[in-house]
Short mmCIF file of C-alpha atoms and ligand atoms in Angstrom, two decimals:
data_model
loop_
_atom_site.label_atom_id
_atom_site.label_comp_id
_atom_site.label_asym_id
_atom_site.label_seq_id
_atom_site.Cartn_x
_atom_site.Cartn_y
_atom_site.Cartn_z
CA UNK A 1 -86.22 -12.01 12.34
CA UNK A 2 -85.99 -14.53 9.45
CA UNK A 3 -87.52 -13.87 6.07
CA UNK A 4 -90.23 -16.41 5.50
CA UNK A 5 -93.04 -17.19 2.99
CA UNK A 6 -96.72 -17.50 3.10
CA UNK A 7 -99.51 -18.40 0.63
CA UNK A 8 -102.31 -16.05 -0.52
CA UNK A 9 -105.38 -16.40 -2.67
CA UNK A 10 -107.33 -13.36 -4.10
CA UNK A 11 -110.75 -14.92 -4.12
CA UNK A 12 -113.37 -14.77 -6.86
CA UNK A 13 -115.41 -11.94 -5.28
CA UNK A 14 -112.31 -9.70 -5.61
CA UNK A 15 -111.27 -10.77 -9.13
CA UNK A 16 -114.85 -10.29 -10.27
CA UNK A 17 -114.82 -6.67 -9.04
CA UNK A 18 -111.39 -6.00 -10.68
CA UNK A 19 -109.67 -5.66 -7.31
CA UNK A 20 -106.52 -7.82 -7.96
CA UNK A 21 -104.34 -4.71 -8.09
CA UNK A 22 -106.00 -3.03 -5.10
CA UNK A 23 -105.65 -6.07 -2.99
CA UNK A 24 -102.01 -6.67 -4.04
CA UNK A 25 -101.19 -2.99 -3.24
CA UNK A 26 -102.41 -3.50 0.35
CA UNK A 27 -100.20 -6.67 0.65
CA UNK A 28 -97.19 -4.69 -0.77
CA UNK A 29 -97.90 -1.66 1.49
CA UNK A 30 -97.83 -4.08 4.47
CA UNK A 31 -94.31 -5.02 3.44
CA UNK A 32 -95.02 -8.36 1.70
CA UNK A 33 -93.23 -9.05 -1.55
CA UNK A 34 -94.99 -11.05 -4.31
CA UNK A 35 -92.42 -13.74 -5.33
CA UNK A 36 -94.89 -15.86 -7.37
CA UNK A 37 -98.35 -15.13 -8.83
CA UNK A 38 -100.77 -16.75 -11.23
CA UNK A 39 -104.43 -16.41 -12.19
CA UNK A 40 -106.20 -19.71 -12.35
CA UNK A 41 -109.78 -21.03 -12.34
CA UNK A 42 -109.67 -23.86 -9.75
CA UNK A 43 -111.32 -27.18 -10.61
CA UNK A 44 -113.78 -28.65 -8.08
CA UNK A 45 -111.25 -31.33 -7.22
CA UNK A 46 -108.48 -28.70 -6.67
CA UNK A 47 -110.77 -26.68 -4.32
CA UNK A 48 -111.93 -29.73 -2.42
CA UNK A 49 -108.27 -30.83 -2.00
CA UNK A 50 -107.17 -27.37 -0.92
CA UNK A 51 -109.94 -27.03 1.72
CA UNK A 52 -109.82 -30.65 2.84
CA UNK A 53 -109.20 -29.50 6.46
CA UNK A 54 -112.62 -27.89 6.35
CA UNK A 55 -114.39 -30.99 5.01
CA UNK A 56 -116.50 -31.51 8.17
CA UNK A 57 -117.53 -27.84 8.50
CA UNK A 58 -121.19 -27.13 7.58
CA UNK A 59 -120.16 -24.50 4.97
CA UNK A 60 -117.69 -26.77 3.06
CA UNK A 61 -119.92 -27.26 0.06
CA UNK A 62 -120.72 -23.52 -0.26
CA UNK A 63 -117.11 -22.61 0.16
CA UNK A 64 -115.88 -24.97 -2.60
CA UNK A 65 -118.76 -23.65 -4.90
CA UNK A 66 -117.72 -20.11 -4.17
CA UNK A 67 -114.00 -20.78 -4.75
CA UNK A 68 -114.70 -22.22 -8.22
CA UNK A 69 -117.27 -19.57 -9.18
CA UNK A 70 -114.60 -17.50 -10.98
CA UNK A 71 -110.91 -16.92 -11.33
CA UNK A 72 -108.57 -16.58 -8.40
CA UNK A 73 -105.03 -15.30 -8.07
CA UNK A 74 -102.70 -17.58 -6.06
CA UNK A 75 -99.58 -15.84 -4.76
CA UNK A 76 -96.47 -16.56 -2.71
CA UNK A 77 -95.63 -13.73 -0.36
CA UNK A 78 -92.25 -13.16 1.32
CA UNK A 79 -91.28 -10.87 4.30
CA UNK A 80 -90.06 -11.17 7.82
CA UNK A 81 -92.77 -13.02 9.75
CA UNK A 82 -94.81 -13.37 6.54
CA UNK A 83 -97.63 -15.52 7.92
CA UNK A 84 -98.54 -13.09 10.73
CA UNK A 85 -97.94 -10.02 8.58
CA UNK A 86 -100.35 -11.32 5.97
CA UNK A 87 -102.99 -12.42 8.54
CA UNK A 88 -102.76 -8.90 10.12
CA UNK A 89 -103.32 -7.02 6.79
CA UNK A 90 -106.12 -9.50 5.77
CA UNK A 91 -108.26 -8.80 8.92
CA UNK A 92 -110.73 -11.02 10.68
CA UNK A 93 -112.56 -13.81 8.71
CA UNK A 94 -115.89 -11.94 9.03
CA UNK A 95 -115.49 -8.43 7.54
CA UNK A 96 -117.88 -7.10 10.30
CA UNK A 97 -115.17 -7.89 12.84
CA UNK A 98 -112.17 -6.75 10.76
CA UNK A 99 -110.11 -3.84 11.81
CA UNK A 100 -110.16 -0.56 9.78
CA UNK A 101 -107.67 -0.52 6.91
CA UNK A 102 -107.49 -4.29 6.48
CA UNK A 103 -108.20 -5.98 3.18
CA UNK A 104 -111.35 -7.69 4.42
CA UNK A 105 -112.68 -4.49 6.06
CA UNK A 106 -112.08 -2.54 2.95
CA UNK A 107 -113.13 -5.00 0.26
CA UNK A 108 -114.91 -8.14 1.59
CA UNK A 109 -118.64 -8.68 0.86
CA UNK A 110 -119.45 -11.33 3.49
CA UNK A 111 -117.87 -13.97 5.79
CA UNK A 112 -117.69 -16.28 2.79
CA UNK A 113 -116.82 -13.78 0.03
CA UNK A 114 -114.06 -12.27 2.08
CA UNK A 115 -111.68 -11.41 -0.79
CA UNK A 116 -108.48 -13.21 0.46
CA UNK A 117 -107.10 -16.42 1.86
CA UNK A 118 -103.93 -16.55 3.88
CA UNK A 119 -102.07 -19.51 5.47
CA UNK A 120 -102.48 -19.71 9.20
CA UNK A 121 -99.07 -21.23 10.05
CA UNK A 122 -95.61 -21.65 8.46
CA UNK A 123 -96.21 -25.43 8.24
CA UNK A 124 -99.54 -24.92 6.27
CA UNK A 125 -97.91 -22.21 4.14
CA UNK A 126 -95.31 -24.75 2.92
CA UNK A 127 -98.09 -27.29 2.05
CA UNK A 128 -100.29 -24.65 0.36
CA UNK A 129 -97.43 -23.23 -1.73
CA UNK A 130 -96.51 -26.71 -2.89
CA UNK A 131 -100.12 -27.40 -3.83
CA UNK A 132 -100.02 -24.62 -6.48
CA UNK A 133 -96.39 -23.83 -7.32
CA UNK A 134 -93.31 -25.68 -8.56
CA UNK A 135 -90.04 -24.45 -6.85
CA UNK A 136 -88.89 -22.92 -10.09
CA UNK A 137 -92.03 -20.76 -10.38
CA UNK A 138 -91.01 -18.87 -7.21
CA UNK A 139 -88.55 -16.12 -7.83
CA UNK A 140 -87.52 -14.21 -4.65
P1 LIG B 1 -109.67 -17.71 7.48
O1 LIG B 1 -108.47 -18.48 7.97
O2 LIG B 1 -109.82 -16.32 8.09
O3 LIG B 1 -109.87 -17.63 5.95
O4 LIG B 1 -110.97 -18.43 8.07
P2 LIG B 1 -111.40 -20.03 8.20
O5 LIG B 1 -110.16 -20.90 7.97
O6 LIG B 1 -112.13 -20.17 9.47
O7 LIG B 1 -112.36 -20.35 7.02
C1 LIG B 1 -112.00 -20.50 5.67
C2 LIG B 1 -112.89 -19.80 4.73
O8 LIG B 1 -114.18 -20.39 4.91
C3 LIG B 1 -113.14 -18.32 5.11
O9 LIG B 1 -112.17 -17.43 4.64
C4 LIG B 1 -114.41 -18.02 4.42
O10 LIG B 1 -114.30 -17.85 3.03
C5 LIG B 1 -115.21 -19.37 4.65
N1 LIG B 1 -116.05 -19.31 5.87
C6 LIG B 1 -115.65 -19.23 7.10
N2 LIG B 1 -116.75 -19.20 7.96
C7 LIG B 1 -117.85 -19.33 7.14
C8 LIG B 1 -119.28 -19.41 7.40
O11 LIG B 1 -119.66 -19.43 8.58
N3 LIG B 1 -120.05 -19.57 6.28
C9 LIG B 1 -119.57 -19.62 5.03
N4 LIG B 1 -120.40 -19.71 4.01
N5 LIG B 1 -118.20 -19.58 4.75
C10 LIG B 1 -117.38 -19.38 5.78
#
């Protein structure tokens, strides 16, 4: 199977609780390699642009406010079948539904403050990576 890339965000609930390393360890244990990483504080414009696909959803405003409530860590992850591998280790959106051992089951506070974002397709991964990283910032 081909080595592919996906995009990840460690969300403000996790950075606030000093869990950047713990979350990244889970990603690495799952076989994902961090090939780009930076800690940023998103502007409202950036968060609205990033989540534009969710614009019509009732929680859009709350989601944007949450994502700019503190620093996040944006990362590019690489492995065989990276999108699925990351989604598997993240767990279900609602931590109540997430499987044992997943990041969200272990760390998430709520359906909103659920510690991590992960691309849902290779197509979206490419778009999301380009939203935050220049090609030369990714070192595989
Ligand atoms: P994901 O792909 O598992 O992250 O889930 P979605 O794409 O469905 O939702 C994007 C993000 O919106 C989630 O990760 C949550 O942070 C947030 N979210 C999803 N559902 C809800 C909800 O019902 N209420 C609120 N406040 N936030 C939600």
